[in-house]
Tab-separated table of C-alpha atoms in Angstrom:
chain	number	residue	atom	x	y	z
A	1	MET	CA	0.028	0.026	0.082
A	2	THR	CA	1.605	3.239	-1.078
A	3	ASN	CA	-1.409	5.618	-1.238
A	4	TYR	CA	-1.589	6.312	2.532
A	5	GLN	CA	-1.521	9.934	3.882
A	6	LEU	CA	2.271	10.664	4.118
A	7	GLY	CA	2.067	12.415	7.262
A	8	ILE	CA	1.025	9.386	9.114
A	9	PHE	CA	4.652	7.964	8.788
A	10	ASN	CA	6.546	11.258	8.886
A	11	GLU	CA	9.274	11.104	11.391
A	12	GLU	CA	11.301	14.148	10.452
A	13	GLY	CA	9.134	16.858	11.494
A	14	ASN	CA	9.621	18.644	14.769
A	15	ILE	CA	6.776	21.184	14.981
A	16	PHE	CA	3.112	19.907	15.169
A	17	ASN	CA	-0.533	21.163	15.632
A	18	VAL	CA	-3.574	19.048	16.065
A	19	SER	CA	-6.906	20.723	15.471
A	20	GLU	CA	-10.431	19.176	16.110
A	21	PHE	CA	-13.638	20.682	14.825
A	22	GLU	CA	-17.307	20.073	15.266
A	23	VAL	CA	-19.022	20.651	12.014
A	24	THR	CA	-22.149	22.775	12.312
A	25	SER	CA	-23.272	23.000	8.750
A	26	SER	CA	-25.672	20.493	7.205
A	27	ASP	CA	-24.739	21.195	3.581
A	28	VAL	CA	-22.645	18.659	2.331
A	29	SER	CA	-21.387	20.382	-0.773
A	30	THR	CA	-20.271	23.358	1.312
A	31	ILE	CA	-18.514	21.065	3.812
A	32	LYS	CA	-16.648	19.134	1.168
A	33	LYS	CA	-15.559	22.375	-0.488
A	34	ALA	CA	-14.314	23.749	2.756
A	35	ILE	CA	-12.194	20.764	3.506
A	36	ARG	CA	-10.732	20.652	0.024
A	37	LYS	CA	-9.505	24.274	0.672
A	38	ALA	CA	-8.349	23.376	4.188
A	39	VAL	CA	-6.073	20.441	3.115
A	40	LYS	CA	-3.985	22.338	0.604
A	41	PRO	CA	-0.616	22.865	2.022
A	42	VAL	CA	0.842	26.433	2.331
A	43	ASP	CA	4.243	25.029	1.672
A	44	GLU	CA	5.770	21.807	0.250
A	45	THR	CA	7.489	21.167	3.517
A	46	ILE	CA	4.158	20.855	5.465
A	47	GLU	CA	2.151	17.564	5.661
A	48	ILE	CA	-1.272	17.203	6.926
A	49	VAL	CA	-3.143	14.094	8.068
A	50	VAL	CA	-7.005	14.686	7.641
A	51	SER	CA	-9.403	12.281	9.400
A	52	PHE	CA	-13.183	12.186	9.967
A	53	GLY	CA	-15.403	11.130	12.898
A	54	LYS	CA	-18.045	8.570	12.304
A	55	THR	CA	-21.020	11.001	12.498
A	56	LEU	CA	-19.569	13.323	9.803
A	57	LEU	CA	-18.477	10.622	7.569
A	58	GLU	CA	-21.911	9.100	7.682
A	59	LYS	CA	-23.293	12.458	6.612
A	60	ILE	CA	-20.923	13.323	3.725
A	61	SER	CA	-19.825	10.001	2.362
A	62	PRO	CA	-21.466	6.916	3.989
A	63	ASN	CA	-20.173	4.500	1.374
A	64	HIS	CA	-16.698	5.054	2.678
A	65	LEU	CA	-17.478	4.319	6.274
A	66	PRO	CA	-15.062	1.597	7.570
A	67	ASP	CA	-16.648	-1.275	9.463
A	68	LYS	CA	-14.708	-0.776	12.724
A	69	LEU	CA	-15.095	3.118	12.857
A	70	LYS	CA	-16.928	4.244	16.133
A	71	SER	CA	-17.254	7.166	18.225
A	72	PHE	CA	-15.159	7.236	21.476
A	73	GLU	CA	-17.152	7.130	24.620
A	74	THR	CA	-15.988	8.103	28.073
A	75	ILE	CA	-14.447	5.107	29.897
A	76	LYS	CA	-14.538	4.919	33.687
A	77	GLY	CA	-11.849	2.752	35.435
A	78	LYS	CA	-12.442	0.352	38.363
A	79	ASN	CA	-9.801	2.276	40.342
A	80	GLY	CA	-11.180	5.739	40.249
A	81	HIS	CA	-9.582	6.870	36.964
A	82	GLU	CA	-11.538	7.817	33.724
A	83	MET	CA	-10.725	8.788	30.214
A	84	PRO	CA	-13.333	11.393	28.945
A	85	SER	CA	-14.583	11.817	25.335
A	86	ASN	CA	-14.651	15.071	23.288
A	87	GLN	CA	-15.617	13.110	20.199
A	88	SER	CA	-15.813	15.585	17.328
A	89	ASP	CA	-16.199	15.507	13.473
A	90	LEU	CA	-12.976	16.673	11.701
A	91	TYR	CA	-9.292	16.319	12.697
A	92	PHE	CA	-6.143	17.701	11.330
A	93	ARG	CA	-2.631	16.825	12.270
A	94	ILE	CA	-0.136	19.249	10.836
A	95	ILE	CA	3.503	18.354	10.668
A	96	GLY	CA	6.506	20.555	9.617
A	97	GLY	CA	9.889	21.852	10.498
A	98	ASP	CA	9.125	25.628	10.743
A	99	ALA	CA	6.870	26.869	13.425
A	100	SER	CA	5.706	29.826	11.244
A	101	LEU	CA	4.539	27.552	8.496
A	102	VAL	CA	2.827	25.258	10.841
A	103	LEU	CA	0.998	28.206	12.242
A	104	ASP	CA	0.151	29.544	8.804
A	105	GLN	CA	-1.309	25.878	7.934
A	106	THR	CA	-3.271	25.932	11.251
A	107	ILE	CA	-4.828	29.354	10.437
A	108	LYS	CA	-5.625	28.401	6.836
A	109	ILE	CA	-7.403	25.332	7.995
A	110	GLN	CA	-9.409	27.397	10.622
A	111	GLU	CA	-10.232	30.002	8.246
A	112	ALA	CA	-11.429	27.493	5.539
A	113	LEU	CA	-13.644	26.058	8.016
A	114	ASP	CA	-15.042	29.206	9.385
A	115	GLY	CA	-18.743	29.288	9.207
A	116	ILE	CA	-19.245	25.532	8.865
A	117	SER	CA	-17.577	24.489	12.082
A	118	GLU	CA	-16.497	25.320	15.643
A	119	VAL	CA	-12.944	24.651	17.062
A	120	VAL	CA	-13.191	21.891	19.736
A	121	LEU	CA	-9.530	21.780	20.466
A	122	SER	CA	-6.213	23.096	18.953
A	123	GLU	CA	-2.774	22.134	20.412
A	124	ASN	CA	0.661	23.140	19.311
A	125	GLY	CA	3.537	20.826	20.061
A	126	PHE	CA	7.265	20.070	19.474
A	127	LYS	CA	9.777	17.339	19.397
A	128	TYR	CA	11.242	17.626	22.895
A	129	LYS	CA	15.031	16.880	23.028
A	130	ASP	CA	15.765	13.348	21.568
A	131	CYS	CA	12.188	12.416	21.139
A	132	ARG	CA	11.314	12.669	24.801
A	133	ASP	CA	8.305	13.153	26.844
A	134	LEU	CA	8.129	16.193	29.253
A	135	THR	CA	8.728	13.532	31.990
A	136	GLY	CA	12.153	13.091	30.406
A	137	PHE	CA	11.477	9.560	29.344
A	138	VAL	CA	11.962	8.617	25.501
A	139	ASP	CA	8.503	8.418	23.890
A	140	GLY	CA	7.511	5.921	21.392
A	141	SER	CA	10.208	3.287	22.103
A	142	ALA	CA	7.916	0.387	21.569
A	143	ASN	CA	6.873	1.604	18.100
A	144	PRO	CA	7.029	-1.172	15.543
A	145	LYS	CA	10.010	-1.078	13.221
A	146	GLU	CA	10.566	-1.182	9.505
A	147	GLU	CA	7.824	-2.839	7.433
A	148	LYS	CA	5.982	-3.724	10.743
A	149	LYS	CA	4.709	-0.311	11.259
A	150	TYR	CA	2.533	-0.318	8.167
A	151	LEU	CA	1.044	-3.686	9.352
A	152	ALA	CA	0.208	-2.051	12.702
A	153	ALA	CA	-1.066	1.213	11.228
A	154	LEU	CA	-2.972	0.435	7.993
A	155	ILE	CA	-6.218	-1.123	7.385
A	156	PRO	CA	-5.275	-4.310	5.527
A	157	GLU	CA	-6.193	-5.020	1.892
A	158	GLY	CA	-9.646	-6.492	1.560
A	159	GLU	CA	-11.048	-4.470	4.368
A	160	LYS	CA	-13.313	-1.525	3.864
A	161	GLY	CA	-10.997	1.465	4.036
A	162	GLU	CA	-8.022	-0.409	3.019
A	163	GLY	CA	-4.840	1.887	3.139
A	164	GLY	CA	-6.478	4.210	5.601
A	165	THR	CA	-6.116	4.038	9.265
A	166	TYR	CA	-8.040	4.427	12.471
A	167	VAL	CA	-6.874	7.403	14.400
A	168	PHE	CA	-7.033	8.123	18.172
A	169	HIS	CA	-6.306	11.534	19.713
A	170	GLN	CA	-6.109	11.977	23.470
A	171	LYS	CA	-4.824	14.936	25.400
A	172	TRP	CA	-2.921	14.194	28.669
A	173	ILE	CA	-1.885	17.034	31.227
A	174	HIS	CA	1.007	16.070	33.263
A	175	ASN	CA	1.530	17.008	36.959
A	176	LEU	CA	5.345	17.353	36.392
A	177	GLN	CA	6.060	18.682	39.716
A	178	LYS	CA	4.625	15.628	41.480
A	179	PHE	CA	6.334	13.259	38.910
A	180	ASN	CA	9.720	15.053	39.266
A	181	GLU	CA	9.645	14.756	43.145
A	182	LEU	CA	10.103	11.073	42.759
A	183	PRO	CA	13.599	9.532	42.762
A	184	VAL	CA	14.745	8.652	39.262
A	185	GLY	CA	14.640	4.876	40.210
A	186	VAL	CA	10.904	5.277	41.247
A	187	GLN	CA	10.164	7.108	38.138
A	188	GLU	CA	11.590	4.160	36.237
A	189	LYS	CA	9.247	1.716	37.937
A	190	VAL	CA	6.269	3.992	36.974
A	191	ILE	CA	7.335	4.054	33.295
A	192	GLY	CA	8.980	0.707	32.937
A	193	ARG	CA	12.104	1.882	31.169
A	194	THR	CA	15.312	3.467	32.260
A	195	LYS	CA	15.280	7.139	32.052
A	196	VAL	CA	18.667	7.972	30.391
A	197	ASP	CA	19.048	5.099	27.867
A	198	SER	CA	15.412	3.954	27.561
A	199	ILE	CA	16.158	0.249	28.325
A	200	GLU	CA	12.990	-1.742	29.147
A	201	LEU	CA	12.966	-3.184	32.672
A	202	GLU	CA	13.018	-6.997	32.933
A	203	GLY	CA	11.853	-9.680	35.277
A	204	ASP	CA	11.186	-8.706	38.816
A	205	ASP	CA	12.414	-5.307	38.020
A	206	MET	CA	9.365	-4.703	35.720
A	207	PRO	CA	6.196	-3.733	37.939
A	208	VAL	CA	2.890	-5.081	36.695
A	209	ASP	CA	1.361	-1.612	36.822
A	210	SER	CA	4.115	0.250	35.053
A	211	HIS	CA	3.084	2.027	31.769
A	212	VAL	CA	5.105	-0.397	29.694
A	213	SER	CA	3.367	-3.417	31.345
A	214	ARG	CA	-0.138	-1.987	30.854
A	215	THR	CA	0.358	-0.991	27.273
A	216	ASP	CA	2.249	-3.930	26.065
A	217	ALA	CA	-0.878	-5.971	25.443
A	218	LYS	CA	-1.505	-9.231	23.553
A	219	HIS	CA	-4.689	-10.917	22.632
A	220	ASP	CA	-5.078	-14.407	21.632
A	221	GLY	CA	-1.284	-14.347	21.304
A	222	VAL	CA	-1.189	-11.451	18.776
A	223	ALA	CA	0.793	-8.424	19.892
A	224	MET	CA	-1.562	-5.221	19.989
A	225	LYS	CA	0.985	-3.076	18.190
A	226	ILE	CA	0.040	0.388	17.238
A	227	TRP	CA	1.895	3.275	15.573
A	228	ARG	CA	2.309	6.071	18.020
A	229	ARG	CA	2.824	9.750	16.755
A	230	SER	CA	2.431	11.700	20.023
A	231	PHE	CA	3.984	15.013	20.696
A	232	PRO	CA	4.677	17.133	23.938
A	233	PHE	CA	3.282	20.548	24.614
A	234	GLY	CA	3.913	23.013	27.287
A	235	SER	CA	3.500	26.385	28.694
A	236	ALA	CA	3.340	28.004	32.124
A	237	LYS	CA	-0.337	27.081	32.200
A	238	GLU	CA	-0.238	23.350	30.907
A	239	LYS	CA	2.273	20.791	30.230
A	240	GLY	CA	1.499	17.325	28.770
A	241	LEU	CA	1.396	15.099	25.823
A	242	MET	CA	-0.934	14.877	22.848
A	243	PHE	CA	-1.265	11.243	22.503
A	244	ILE	CA	-1.791	10.388	18.682
A	245	THR	CA	-1.906	6.726	17.424
A	246	TYR	CA	-2.836	5.134	14.122
A	247	THR	CA	-3.869	1.464	14.091
A	248	CYS	CA	-5.210	-1.103	11.717
A	249	ASP	CA	-7.922	-1.948	14.282
A	250	PRO	CA	-9.395	0.323	17.083
A	251	PHE	CA	-9.685	-2.778	19.352
A	252	ARG	CA	-5.924	-2.570	19.591
A	253	VAL	CA	-6.310	0.824	21.289
A	254	ASP	CA	-9.360	-0.128	23.371
A	255	ILE	CA	-7.512	-2.979	25.021
A	256	GLN	CA	-4.539	-0.765	25.972
A	257	LEU	CA	-6.832	1.813	27.483
A	258	ASP	CA	-8.918	-0.758	29.467
A	259	ARG	CA	-5.475	-2.206	30.877
A	260	MET	CA	-4.324	1.448	31.781
A	261	LEU	CA	-7.704	1.828	33.574
A	262	GLY	CA	-7.534	-1.458	35.564
A	263	ASN	CA	-10.671	-2.735	33.640
A	264	THR	CA	-9.009	-6.109	32.831
A	265	GLU	CA	-9.054	-9.219	34.874
A	266	ASP	CA	-5.834	-8.513	36.745
A	267	GLY	CA	-7.297	-5.137	37.964
A	268	HIS	CA	-4.133	-3.227	37.785
A	269	SER	CA	-4.201	0.417	36.813
A	270	ASP	CA	-1.335	2.192	35.123
A	271	GLN	CA	0.872	4.116	37.621
A	272	ILE	CA	1.348	6.930	35.156
A	273	MET	CA	-2.438	7.973	35.857
A	274	ASN	CA	-1.295	9.178	39.190
A	275	TYR	CA	0.739	11.717	37.535
A	276	SER	CA	-1.005	12.604	34.251
A	277	THR	CA	-4.689	13.093	33.506
A	278	ALA	CA	-6.442	12.435	30.246
A	279	VAL	CA	-8.808	15.333	29.356
A	280	SER	CA	-9.950	14.328	25.970
A	281	GLY	CA	-10.403	11.454	23.603
A	282	ALA	CA	-11.687	10.773	20.018
A	283	TYR	CA	-11.666	8.235	17.117
A	284	SER	CA	-11.530	9.044	13.519
A	285	PHE	CA	-10.708	7.541	10.220
A	286	ALA	CA	-7.777	8.791	7.983
A	287	PRO	CA	-8.465	7.524	4.445
A	288	SER	CA	-5.944	6.776	1.872
A	289	THR	CA	-5.140	9.589	-0.500
A	290	LEU	CA	-7.227	8.128	-3.228
A	291	GLU	CA	-10.227	7.400	-1.027
A	292	LEU	CA	-9.942	10.931	0.396
A	293	ALA	CA	-10.194	12.406	-2.927
A	294	THR	CA	-13.287	10.388	-3.634
A	295	ILE	CA	-14.906	11.372	-0.226
A	296	LEU	CA	-14.247	15.190	-1.136
A	297	GLU	CA	-15.638	15.053	-4.474
A	298	ASP	CA	-18.996	16.993	-5.218
């Protein structure tokens, strides 16, 4: 498959924006025209991944609705944590290497959609140091390598939506002060990796409630691998991570979220949730470039 949206696998960009919109217009032709205008890049170095929530795709192009696309609903954990939904209609992830151009593209998208939608969330982010989260740990270490990333991320041939991907967006706000008060050895037990060189803990050194343990999931012997493209954000007001993942099947995300919340048989919650809070969550579908062009045709 070579007609996936290129931004999905872009590993070179270091400046990002994610913007989420609720579509308020009922005129399908107007909606499609606005999206066509929005996705035109302001510069050849900018890449955009556009994806659709289930409700919007049912409205503008129901024949292109993949079988497993659903709206995200708030999940409550057995141990007092929860992951809230802010399910919307239309999602844009902008990737670039120049903050000015990423901002220009963000503004262009917002202006193109003005009058047919409302902004639900818009977050700017960046590559922090050597691909680290603001906690100081390397992020995305468990991503599949080489060709395996395509198998993890893309809907396989023969399935509706083939060459596209299911997308999950989730904003997390860190309590960095609380986390940084922990000794480094304790932080490593929370994450499940060493801090400096990002080596996964092994044997008795790996807690069952570490972040690695809770998200390293298997189902019927199959590893539930996903393609993570998260980015940190930060200011004096908020600091956190915009968790973004692409998957061939949303069940792979569901099982990881349930394991983090303690909703599986072993009942263990992810320790990271004592130091970081999920404040949003949404599913969408990013079609292949060929299918996207068809969806947006009048």
